[in-house]
Each structure stands twice: as structure tokens, then as C-alpha cells.
């Protein structure tokens, strides 16, 4: 049967083109690269915020709405009796043509109706605190068109959490000002806030509305606002209730005529003593200045060209040319793009993350770094310092921090014992990419306390120590609240459905709960740490940690092997988890991934057996599930993992994030065919067609979870965009499959490919050098035979770093 299709890739423009607005789920994009951000769906739904989706929400959004994805930036066009929107929603008037192009930090939505085309380009210009909406109207008919245009944005009262809770207050605080074609939102500016927002259009307006109920009507909806239906603004001035911003513009278009309008949603901060121009009147100087920078089509086009150029440069840092378009488009475009998005947002704001629950995750952000560090190393550097500044003096870590304040989040606290290791992981990736060892000398505080600063290197050291000071009865790492798997809560016992599994009491007295995942992670990062110490001439420290790593390897071999795979953990009472002896959850993916990456027991055949067991027990049509068999009942001693129905999330879902761990394990073991087949199963471009309807979520990015083989509907995707999968897919393909690995002294070449791979070229900018590296696999899965650098054969597999342009030929 022909699959229904909702869109396709356009590689030339680096866009995903959606041709039917009724996608199986809103397919979204992200705008903004540094401070001002927006989420935008394919029907123009979504919202904007400044830095922090919780504390500085600029426009309002209602999650889990009916209908889905209601509210956003809407343009209503009234042409005679017909009212329509370029993005189809909210009026849902059938369009003669619809298209949404999601590109690199921009989205262009085009609709046509009755001879009028309306195309809106949405983007956030570089370094600007504003979203541009450039609306281009074209009369494609033979008659003169008299159009009435109504814009629409709904303000959020800044704190996205209280905005949806505290109505007894909120309905009395809303305030706006109107000046010419600009509507200012200034709720709470009279008291402690020093920021406001505005919505501007670069043309005189013939009216406006700022009060939601006046504009929409109490018994109307976004789909039929009374003002639009009547074709007449009411010039309402909001006091309390729900302030909005709507411009009313009359437009006449001759046949063939085109007009551009530039709308600007901006954000401004003022110094305390500069807040007011007159009593009760906000100081609009900065807003005027921002508007002046973006008030013509030419200025906007220039800003857009700069944004495109910025992305060209970023993506050109790593480009591959293989015989496989589907691979190239993920590596060259979408995987790298998703890595920037996860770096920016961690797990905070998506259509599955409300932006109010979580800030930046400690482990999440460290992992995101490996997908991003090659793009803008200076931002990665700052991120590492920010993250490390939330660490505690004993090496433990706040599990999350708020991007606005950069302070650790007390609601969630600490006690996740894998967290410290990730700081080592992220920092080493940064140094290998940049060669910048000076980051290790940066003075970094604990818990943001001035006066507590020690070097970043000290932070890494206490991170290692945190693991070895918290070992359990088998000399394996104690798990704490949880390790990477937030849902394996072995010390948090809960019968109260109103408490969170993550923050409920953490019984650490007498616990025997140990993690094989942390053990593997410790060995991998520990070996990197030892190599770093050697590089720095810290021989004694290198030896000390090598012993700890060796001891951990022994502990895993002795107490962490189940015969066919690595155990997952020991519970509070010291009973095995992830063992053949268990009734359910006999095998887990995380420890297979980390212990094979660490090559623990490789010589004894453990690695090969573990990888085979992943294929045998975890693999299914859509990828590898997290555990098998799935838990069919709640287990008090295990926590949240067993709270999910079979096949979903951490209970035997395909948690895409950890599939790459096994794939890397396969690559290290040299099993290129297996690595590739696992990789292709979760590569969006490979499953694009199959998943248009089954998978539901965006086919251009990875999602966190695809329902596993035990699920009611295997293959359904959820939690798109904000997932560590992005960075791990990137790390896997760029470094382990294609085999281009940044290292302290140069680039290590070590591909692991399927036998069928043909020659390919990677163009890689690395520090101040450019390398064009052509690999000739010759049917081999692994093993570099010879490297020729600029015409000279070299010894070994590391291309020594030197500035300039270099041509490299690699024979396998
Ligand atoms: C989810 C996890 C997540 C955790 C964070 C759980 O409900 O299943 O994936 O990491 O919440 O709080
Ligand atoms: C999502 C969380 O953001 C991440 O930190 C965690 O490792 C995974 N879920 C697995 O539980």
C-alpha cells in the first residue's frame, strides 16, 4: 500500500518541506541561536522566550491542548467573506496551496487562497533579541484585492509556571502601552521587572487590539475571533485579564503586485534607573533602536543572509560525501543541527518538555557537548565552566540548573552518581577538539559560591574521586538516586503516587545498590582521564587513577558478568538486576553499551558475547530496546522503570540515546556490519517513509523514544528533538563509523564500516587546519593500513596537527 507522505527533504536548501498541514503530530522547528528563542510548528504554533523558558516566557502557549497545538503567531487574512491563515491553522480554511519549509534556524510557511499568496519567513536574527516575521503578500489573480490583515500574539505573564496557575493575581496585573504601530507588553514592569516585550509592524496600522476577550470574544475561538469575523478592530486597551497584541492593516494589491510587511516580536531589558520615560510610561529607547535595525525588507533580508551564512560556516566544519544521500543528509545537515538545538535547550523546551519542569541537565549538557564542541568551541567552553560551577565540593552535582541564573536547582537536588563522570567526558571532548588545555586552569567555584574556586582540573579530579569514594560491597559504584537511567531508582522506595520517583527520599544508609553502567562509564572516562594526566605530566595522579580503573575492570569481571551479558546493577539488598536469574528485565542495554565501550573482558570473549546478546534479546525492527523482558508489574524496589507500561520509555522502549553506546561497542570491536545495521535502524532519513504515519514525530530529527517490541503500538515515536540521542548519533557516526576522531595531537583515523561501504571523503576543519580526507575501505570493516598525508606516507593512524590545508588518503 502507498504510504501517505507529509513531506520530504530538500538537501540543496537544507530544508524539510512539509506539504500537508495535518501532520500526524505538530512538526516543529527552533528559531534563535543564543538568547532569544522560539519554537514554531508547521502551522505557526509555538512560543518565544528569552534564555529561560520558565522564567522569561514572552508569549503564551498551552500544552496538551484541544485541538492540539493551539496558539502561536497567527496572521488572519480577510478577503471578502473568506478568512484564512497562511499556515492553515487556526481557521483551517482549505488552502489552494500549503507548504512549510523548516530550515536551519528559520521556518517559511506559505499559503495560497483565491489568488492571494501569503508567505511568512520566521527567524531570529543573530545577536538580536527578536523574532522577525516577514510576511510577503502577492496578488496572483487578475483582479484588485482588498485585504484586511489581523496579526496575533498572546503575551505570557513572564513566569510560565505561575502564568498558568495564579489567576486570582494574573487577571489583575496585565498592562500594555500602544505607540503608533507597536504594542508593548509591560506586565509587572511597574514593580520588580526590568524587561518588557513588544510587537511591531513596519507600516502604519488602521487599528489594533490588546485585550484577548475583546479580540476573540468570550464564546469564540482562535478559529473565529469576533474582530476578524466582523472585519473591524476595536482598538481595545488591555487592563488585567489576558493582554494580547493584534495589528489591523488594510492592504490593496493590484494584479501581480507584491508587498512585504515586517513584524517584529522583541524583548528589551532596562537598567533600574532607566526604566521609565515618564511616570507610568516605559522607556522605549532600546525598543526603538531594535526596531530601527529591522524595519525594512532590505535590513531583514540582510539579517537573514547573515543567518544563512552562519549556518553554512558551522555545517562546513564537517562535511561528508559518500555514495549514500540518506547518510550524507543526516551527517551534513540534520544531525548537526539537532546537536545545536540540544546544546541550547538541554531538555527544557519542546512540544514534550513544557519549559517549566527542567532547566539544564548536568549529565545531559555534558553529553550534548560532544555533538556541539566542533561547532562553536567558545560557547562549549563557557558551558563547561557553567556546569562545573554547580558541582558540590565532594564531587557530587546538582542534577540540573536554571539557564537564567546558572544556579543549581534545589527542587531536584543531587545524588545521581553518574553525574560527575560526565564532566570529565565533556571537558576532554572540548580539549581534544580545540587543543585548549588552558581551560583546566580556569578557577571554578563550587555551588556558585564566591571564594570556593579551584581549578577545573581539580573538579575533574574530585569527579573521579566521587566514584571511588562511593563504592559498594562488590567494589562497584553506588548508584545513588539513579545513574543515567533516571528511572532505575534503587534507593528511592515509593508507594505514594503523588511523589516524584526522582526526588523522594534517597535511602543511602545500608544500601548495596550498585551500577554496572557507572562502572563502564568510569572505566571509559577514567582511561581518558589517565591519558590526560599523562599528557599534563601528572604521573602520580595518572598511576593512582589507573589503579582505580584496573580495580574497577576486575570488579566488573568478577561481579558484573552474568554468563552471556553484563549485569545491570545490584539492588538495595544486593540482589542482581539484569540477570538471567531475574524473572523480568533479564538484560539491560546500558551496561552492555558501557562495558563493551570499555572493552571489559574483551580477551575473555565477554565483549563479543555481550554484543551478540544485544542482537539476540534487545534488537527489534525499530532498534534495540532498553531491557528485556519488559516489566509487567510495578516493583517497589526498582522505582519508576517498572511504572511504565511494557515497551514504553525506560521500560523496554527503544531509548534511542543508548543505542549508539552499543553501536560504538560494535565499532570498537570492529564489527562494522552490525554497527551499521543498528545505526541505520534509528537513522531518521532511513526510516523516513516507514515512519511518516507510524512514527508520528518529526522525520528529520531523532526522538528520545520509539515504542519497543513489547509496546501496544511498536514503532511510535515520542519526545522528539531534545534528547542526548542527537549528540550520541553524531559522536558515533563522525568518530566511530566514519572514523574521524579529534585527538590531542591531531586527528585519529579509525573507521568502522559495513563491508559494502565505498570510498568517501570527509572535509574537516580542525583548529586552524582544513583536511580533505578520502577513505578507501576496500571491503574491510576496520583497520587502517596506510595514511598518506599531502603525498607522504605517515606512521600510525594519527594525522599530526599542523595549520593549513591538507589532503589525506587512507587505505584500509
Ligand atoms: C523520564 C525520564 C527522565 C526523568 C527526568 C522520567 O519520568 O522517564 O526519561 O529522565 O523523568 O525527571
Ligand atoms: C532523560 C533525561 O534527560 C536523561 O538525563 C536521562 O539520562 C534519560 N532520560 C534516561 O532516563
PDB file of N, CA and C and ligand atoms in Angstrom, residues 347 353 358 361 363-364 367 399-400 418 483-488 626 649-650 655 657 661 704 722, ligand 2:
ATOM      1  N   UNK A 347      17.118  19.778  28.009  1.00  0.00           N
ATOM      2  CA  UNK A 347      15.841  19.064  27.894  1.00  0.00           C
ATOM      3  C   UNK A 347      14.694  19.971  28.325  1.00  0.00           C
ATOM      4  N   UNK A 353       8.450  18.756  26.347  1.00  0.00           N
ATOM      5  CA  UNK A 353       9.008  19.325  27.579  1.00  0.00           C
ATOM      6  C   UNK A 353       8.408  20.714  27.704  1.00  0.00           C
ATOM      7  N   UNK A 358      12.170  21.529  33.815  1.00  0.00           N
ATOM      8  CA  UNK A 358      13.600  21.303  33.913  1.00  0.00           C
ATOM      9  C   UNK A 358      14.381  22.432  33.286  1.00  0.00           C
ATOM     10  N   UNK A 361      20.288  20.032  32.245  1.00  0.00           N
ATOM     11  CA  UNK A 361      20.698  18.851  32.993  1.00  0.00           C
ATOM     12  C   UNK A 361      22.216  18.775  33.076  1.00  0.00           C
ATOM     13  N   UNK A 363      24.182  15.985  33.497  1.00  0.00           N
ATOM     14  CA  UNK A 363      24.685  14.947  32.597  1.00  0.00           C
ATOM     15  C   UNK A 363      24.275  15.226  31.162  1.00  0.00           C
ATOM     16  N   UNK A 364      23.047  15.746  30.998  1.00  0.00           N
ATOM     17  CA  UNK A 364      22.563  15.980  29.638  1.00  0.00           C
ATOM     18  C   UNK A 364      23.466  16.966  28.911  1.00  0.00           C
ATOM     19  N   UNK A 367      26.834  15.675  27.884  1.00  0.00           N
ATOM     20  CA  UNK A 367      26.780  14.793  26.713  1.00  0.00           C
ATOM     21  C   UNK A 367      26.506  15.592  25.446  1.00  0.00           C
ATOM     22  N   UNK A 399      21.700  18.111  39.871  1.00  0.00           N
ATOM     23  CA  UNK A 399      21.324  17.371  38.667  1.00  0.00           C
ATOM     24  C   UNK A 399      20.899  18.315  37.535  1.00  0.00           C
ATOM     25  N   UNK A 400      20.428  19.486  37.917  1.00  0.00           N
ATOM     26  CA  UNK A 400      20.006  20.473  36.905  1.00  0.00           C
ATOM     27  C   UNK A 400      20.316  21.886  37.385  1.00  0.00           C
ATOM     28  N   UNK A 418      26.119   9.062  38.495  1.00  0.00           N
ATOM     29  CA  UNK A 418      26.866   9.096  37.227  1.00  0.00           C
ATOM     30  C   UNK A 418      27.283  10.521  36.878  1.00  0.00           C
ATOM     31  N   UNK A 483      21.413   6.252  38.050  1.00  0.00           N
ATOM     32  CA  UNK A 483      22.526   6.604  37.159  1.00  0.00           C
ATOM     33  C   UNK A 483      21.911   7.203  35.897  1.00  0.00           C
ATOM     34  N   UNK A 484      22.525   6.995  34.741  1.00  0.00           N
ATOM     35  CA  UNK A 484      21.959   7.569  33.511  1.00  0.00           C
ATOM     36  C   UNK A 484      20.465   7.270  33.401  1.00  0.00           C
ATOM     37  N   UNK A 485      20.102   6.102  33.822  1.00  0.00           N
ATOM     38  CA  UNK A 485      18.685   5.745  33.752  1.00  0.00           C
ATOM     39  C   UNK A 485      17.982   6.345  34.963  1.00  0.00           C
ATOM     40  N   UNK A 486      17.392   7.506  34.764  1.00  0.00           N
ATOM     41  CA  UNK A 486      16.720   8.231  35.836  1.00  0.00           C
ATOM     42  C   UNK A 486      15.619   7.424  36.507  1.00  0.00           C
ATOM     43  N   UNK A 487      15.235   6.362  35.861  1.00  0.00           N
ATOM     44  CA  UNK A 487      14.091   5.597  36.360  1.00  0.00           C
ATOM     45  C   UNK A 487      14.481   4.333  37.110  1.00  0.00           C
ATOM     46  N   UNK A 488      15.769   4.061  37.194  1.00  0.00           N
ATOM     47  CA  UNK A 488      16.194   2.908  37.982  1.00  0.00           C
ATOM     48  C   UNK A 488      16.503   3.432  39.381  1.00  0.00           C
ATOM     49  N   UNK A 626      15.494  -1.114  25.642  1.00  0.00           N
ATOM     50  CA  UNK A 626      16.352  -0.843  26.801  1.00  0.00           C
ATOM     51  C   UNK A 626      16.566  -2.085  27.654  1.00  0.00           C
ATOM     52  N   UNK A 649       9.171   4.096  27.072  1.00  0.00           N
ATOM     53  CA  UNK A 649      10.177   4.814  27.853  1.00  0.00           C
ATOM     54  C   UNK A 649      11.208   3.844  28.433  1.00  0.00           C
ATOM     55  N   UNK A 650      11.580   4.058  29.690  1.00  0.00           N
ATOM     56  CA  UNK A 650      12.668   3.261  30.257  1.00  0.00           C
ATOM     57  C   UNK A 650      12.285   1.797  30.485  1.00  0.00           C
ATOM     58  N   UNK A 655      15.067   3.359  23.687  1.00  0.00           N
ATOM     59  CA  UNK A 655      15.527   4.651  24.175  1.00  0.00           C
ATOM     60  C   UNK A 655      16.714   4.987  23.277  1.00  0.00           C
ATOM     61  N   UNK A 657      18.808   7.126  22.718  1.00  0.00           N
ATOM     62  CA  UNK A 657      20.035   7.619  23.330  1.00  0.00           C
ATOM     63  C   UNK A 657      21.086   6.523  23.560  1.00  0.00           C
ATOM     64  N   UNK A 661      25.520   3.641  22.173  1.00  0.00           N
ATOM     65  CA  UNK A 661      26.552   3.074  23.046  1.00  0.00           C
ATOM     66  C   UNK A 661      26.929   1.669  22.563  1.00  0.00           C
ATOM     67  N   UNK A 704      13.513  10.892  21.475  1.00  0.00           N
ATOM     68  CA  UNK A 704      14.085  10.195  22.629  1.00  0.00           C
ATOM     69  C   UNK A 704      13.710   8.729  22.619  1.00  0.00           C
ATOM     70  N   UNK A 722      14.616  17.044  21.855  1.00  0.00           N
ATOM     71  CA  UNK A 722      15.554  17.263  22.954  1.00  0.00           C
ATOM     72  C   UNK A 722      15.958  15.948  23.595  1.00  0.00           C
TER      73      UNK A 722
HETATM   74  C1  LIG B   2      16.049  11.766  30.033  1.00  0.00           C
HETATM   75  C2  LIG B   2      16.969  12.567  30.887  1.00  0.00           C
HETATM   76  O1  LIG B   2      17.040  13.881  30.397  1.00  0.00           O
HETATM   77  C3  LIG B   2      18.341  11.965  30.942  1.00  0.00           C
HETATM   78  O2  LIG B   2      19.145  12.678  31.834  1.00  0.00           O
HETATM   79  C4  LIG B   2      18.272  10.519  31.326  1.00  0.00           C
HETATM   80  O3  LIG B   2      19.562  10.006  31.295  1.00  0.00           O
HETATM   81  C5  LIG B   2      17.355   9.746  30.410  1.00  0.00           C
HETATM   82  N1  LIG B   2      16.071  10.365  30.375  1.00  0.00           N
HETATM   83  C6  LIG B   2      17.204   8.294  30.818  1.00  0.00           C
HETATM   84  O4  LIG B   2      16.457   8.157  31.971  1.00  0.00           O
END
